[in-house]
């Protein structure tokens, strides 16, 4: 994912919209629950209920445009 898309998804999360991302390496996906722009990371609640911290460079956007 590129930086502009990361910032857009963080904004969407902040205004209360569901923002879905996938982490292809771990084969997990989930909803963004927080963005840490200083470190370019997202805190994600996975579909199986775990909390993960992912660098946006390693993620794919699943949110419908």
Short mmCIF file of N, CA, C and O in Angstrom, two decimals, residues 11-58:
data_model
loop_
_atom_site.label_atom_id
_atom_site.label_comp_id
_atom_site.label_asym_id
_atom_site.label_seq_id
_atom_site.Cartn_x
_atom_site.Cartn_y
_atom_site.Cartn_z
N UNK A 11 -7.88 8.19 7.89
CA UNK A 11 -8.93 9.21 7.97
C UNK A 11 -10.30 8.55 7.98
O UNK A 11 -11.18 8.93 8.78
N UNK A 12 -10.53 7.58 7.13
CA UNK A 12 -11.80 6.86 7.10
C UNK A 12 -12.09 6.21 8.45
O UNK A 12 -13.21 6.25 8.94
N UNK A 13 -11.07 5.62 9.05
CA UNK A 13 -11.23 5.02 10.38
C UNK A 13 -11.62 6.09 11.41
O UNK A 13 -12.52 5.89 12.22
N UNK A 14 -10.94 7.23 11.35
CA UNK A 14 -11.17 8.30 12.32
C UNK A 14 -12.60 8.85 12.26
O UNK A 14 -13.13 9.28 13.28
N UNK A 15 -13.22 8.82 11.08
CA UNK A 15 -14.59 9.32 10.96
C UNK A 15 -15.63 8.22 11.16
O UNK A 15 -16.82 8.44 10.97
N UNK A 16 -15.18 7.02 11.53
CA UNK A 16 -16.08 5.96 11.91
C UNK A 16 -16.44 4.93 10.84
O UNK A 16 -17.32 4.11 11.06
N UNK A 17 -15.74 4.96 9.73
CA UNK A 17 -16.02 3.97 8.69
C UNK A 17 -15.14 2.74 8.88
O UNK A 17 -14.01 2.84 9.32
N UNK A 18 -15.67 1.57 8.54
CA UNK A 18 -14.89 0.35 8.60
C UNK A 18 -13.80 0.40 7.54
O UNK A 18 -14.05 0.75 6.39
N UNK A 19 -12.59 0.07 7.95
CA UNK A 19 -11.44 0.07 7.05
C UNK A 19 -10.78 -1.29 7.12
O UNK A 19 -10.25 -1.67 8.17
N UNK A 20 -10.82 -2.01 6.04
CA UNK A 20 -10.35 -3.39 6.01
C UNK A 20 -9.02 -3.49 5.29
O UNK A 20 -8.83 -2.92 4.22
N UNK A 21 -8.10 -4.25 5.89
CA UNK A 21 -6.79 -4.46 5.30
C UNK A 21 -6.39 -5.93 5.43
O UNK A 21 -6.93 -6.66 6.25
N UNK A 22 -5.45 -6.33 4.59
CA UNK A 22 -4.91 -7.69 4.64
C UNK A 22 -3.40 -7.62 4.76
O UNK A 22 -2.77 -6.68 4.28
N UNK A 23 -2.86 -8.63 5.40
CA UNK A 23 -1.40 -8.77 5.54
C UNK A 23 -1.02 -10.06 4.80
O UNK A 23 -1.15 -11.16 5.34
N UNK A 24 -0.61 -9.94 3.54
CA UNK A 24 -0.37 -11.12 2.71
C UNK A 24 0.65 -12.11 3.28
O UNK A 24 0.50 -13.31 3.10
N UNK A 25 1.66 -11.63 3.97
CA UNK A 25 2.69 -12.51 4.51
C UNK A 25 2.13 -13.45 5.56
O UNK A 25 2.44 -14.64 5.58
N UNK A 26 1.28 -12.92 6.45
CA UNK A 26 0.71 -13.75 7.51
C UNK A 26 -0.63 -14.36 7.13
O UNK A 26 -1.19 -15.14 7.89
N UNK A 27 -1.15 -13.98 5.97
CA UNK A 27 -2.45 -14.48 5.49
C UNK A 27 -3.59 -14.13 6.44
O UNK A 27 -4.51 -14.91 6.64
N UNK A 28 -3.50 -12.93 7.05
CA UNK A 28 -4.54 -12.45 7.96
C UNK A 28 -5.17 -11.20 7.37
O UNK A 28 -4.56 -10.49 6.58
N UNK A 29 -6.39 -10.93 7.78
CA UNK A 29 -7.01 -9.66 7.44
C UNK A 29 -7.87 -9.22 8.61
O UNK A 29 -8.12 -9.98 9.53
N UNK A 30 -8.25 -7.94 8.58
CA UNK A 30 -9.05 -7.41 9.67
C UNK A 30 -9.37 -5.95 9.49
O UNK A 30 -9.16 -5.38 8.43
N UNK A 31 -9.89 -5.36 10.57
CA UNK A 31 -10.35 -3.98 10.58
C UNK A 31 -9.34 -3.11 11.33
O UNK A 31 -8.85 -3.50 12.41
N UNK A 32 -9.03 -1.96 10.77
CA UNK A 32 -8.14 -1.01 11.46
C UNK A 32 -8.85 -0.49 12.70
O UNK A 32 -9.99 -0.04 12.63
N UNK A 33 -8.17 -0.55 13.84
CA UNK A 33 -8.72 0.01 15.08
C UNK A 33 -7.94 1.25 15.53
O UNK A 33 -8.41 1.99 16.38
N UNK A 34 -6.76 1.46 14.92
CA UNK A 34 -5.96 2.63 15.26
C UNK A 34 -4.85 2.79 14.23
O UNK A 34 -4.40 1.81 13.64
N UNK A 35 -4.45 4.04 14.02
CA UNK A 35 -3.31 4.34 13.15
C UNK A 35 -2.26 5.09 13.95
O UNK A 35 -2.59 5.98 14.73
N UNK A 36 -1.02 4.71 13.75
CA UNK A 36 0.09 5.41 14.38
C UNK A 36 0.93 5.98 13.24
O UNK A 36 1.81 5.30 12.70
N UNK A 37 0.60 7.20 12.84
CA UNK A 37 1.22 7.79 11.66
C UNK A 37 2.71 8.06 11.86
O UNK A 37 3.48 8.01 10.90
N UNK A 38 3.13 8.31 13.08
CA UNK A 38 4.54 8.57 13.36
C UNK A 38 5.42 7.38 12.99
O UNK A 38 6.54 7.54 12.50
N UNK A 39 4.89 6.16 13.15
CA UNK A 39 5.66 4.96 12.84
C UNK A 39 5.12 4.21 11.63
O UNK A 39 5.57 3.09 11.34
N UNK A 40 4.14 4.81 10.92
CA UNK A 40 3.56 4.20 9.72
C UNK A 40 2.95 2.83 9.99
O UNK A 40 3.03 1.92 9.17
N UNK A 41 2.31 2.68 11.14
CA UNK A 41 1.71 1.39 11.48
C UNK A 41 0.21 1.52 11.73
O UNK A 41 -0.30 2.60 12.04
N UNK A 42 -0.44 0.38 11.58
CA UNK A 42 -1.87 0.28 11.87
C UNK A 42 -2.04 -0.81 12.92
O UNK A 42 -1.38 -1.84 12.85
N UNK A 43 -2.93 -0.57 13.85
CA UNK A 43 -3.34 -1.61 14.78
C UNK A 43 -4.62 -2.20 14.19
O UNK A 43 -5.56 -1.47 13.89
N UNK A 44 -4.60 -3.50 13.99
CA UNK A 44 -5.69 -4.18 13.29
C UNK A 44 -6.27 -5.28 14.18
O UNK A 44 -5.52 -6.02 14.82
N UNK A 45 -7.60 -5.36 14.21
CA UNK A 45 -8.28 -6.47 14.88
C UNK A 45 -8.59 -7.49 13.79
O UNK A 45 -9.36 -7.22 12.88
N UNK A 46 -7.93 -8.65 13.87
CA UNK A 46 -8.08 -9.66 12.83
C UNK A 46 -9.45 -10.33 12.91
O UNK A 46 -10.13 -10.24 13.94
N UNK A 47 -9.81 -11.04 11.86
CA UNK A 47 -11.11 -11.71 11.83
C UNK A 47 -11.22 -12.79 12.91
O UNK A 47 -12.33 -13.13 13.31
N UNK A 48 -10.08 -13.29 13.39
CA UNK A 48 -10.15 -14.29 14.46
C UNK A 48 -9.98 -13.66 15.85
O UNK A 48 -9.81 -14.36 16.84
N UNK A 49 -10.03 -12.32 15.91
CA UNK A 49 -10.08 -11.62 17.20
C UNK A 49 -8.76 -11.17 17.78
O UNK A 49 -8.72 -10.62 18.87
N UNK A 50 -7.66 -11.37 17.08
CA UNK A 50 -6.36 -10.96 17.58
C UNK A 50 -6.07 -9.51 17.21
O UNK A 50 -6.60 -8.98 16.24
N UNK A 51 -5.22 -8.88 18.00
CA UNK A 51 -4.77 -7.53 17.72
C UNK A 51 -3.37 -7.61 17.12
O UNK A 51 -2.49 -8.27 17.69
N UNK A 52 -3.18 -6.94 16.00
CA UNK A 52 -1.88 -6.96 15.31
C UNK A 52 -1.43 -5.53 15.02
O UNK A 52 -2.25 -4.64 14.82
N UNK A 53 -0.13 -5.35 14.97
CA UNK A 53 0.47 -4.08 14.56
C UNK A 53 1.20 -4.32 13.25
O UNK A 53 2.15 -5.11 13.21
N UNK A 54 0.74 -3.66 12.18
CA UNK A 54 1.30 -3.88 10.86
C UNK A 54 1.79 -2.58 10.24
O UNK A 54 1.13 -1.55 10.32
N UNK A 55 2.95 -2.64 9.61
CA UNK A 55 3.46 -1.53 8.82
C UNK A 55 2.61 -1.42 7.55
O UNK A 55 2.32 -2.44 6.92
N UNK A 56 2.21 -0.22 7.19
CA UNK A 56 1.32 -0.09 6.04
C UNK A 56 1.96 -0.58 4.75
O UNK A 56 1.26 -1.02 3.83
N UNK A 57 3.29 -0.54 4.66
CA UNK A 57 3.98 -1.03 3.45
C UNK A 57 3.71 -2.51 3.19
O UNK A 57 3.77 -2.97 2.06
N UNK A 58 3.43 -3.25 4.27
CA UNK A 58 3.24 -4.70 4.17
C UNK A 58 1.78 -5.10 3.98
O UNK A 58 1.48 -6.29 3.96
#
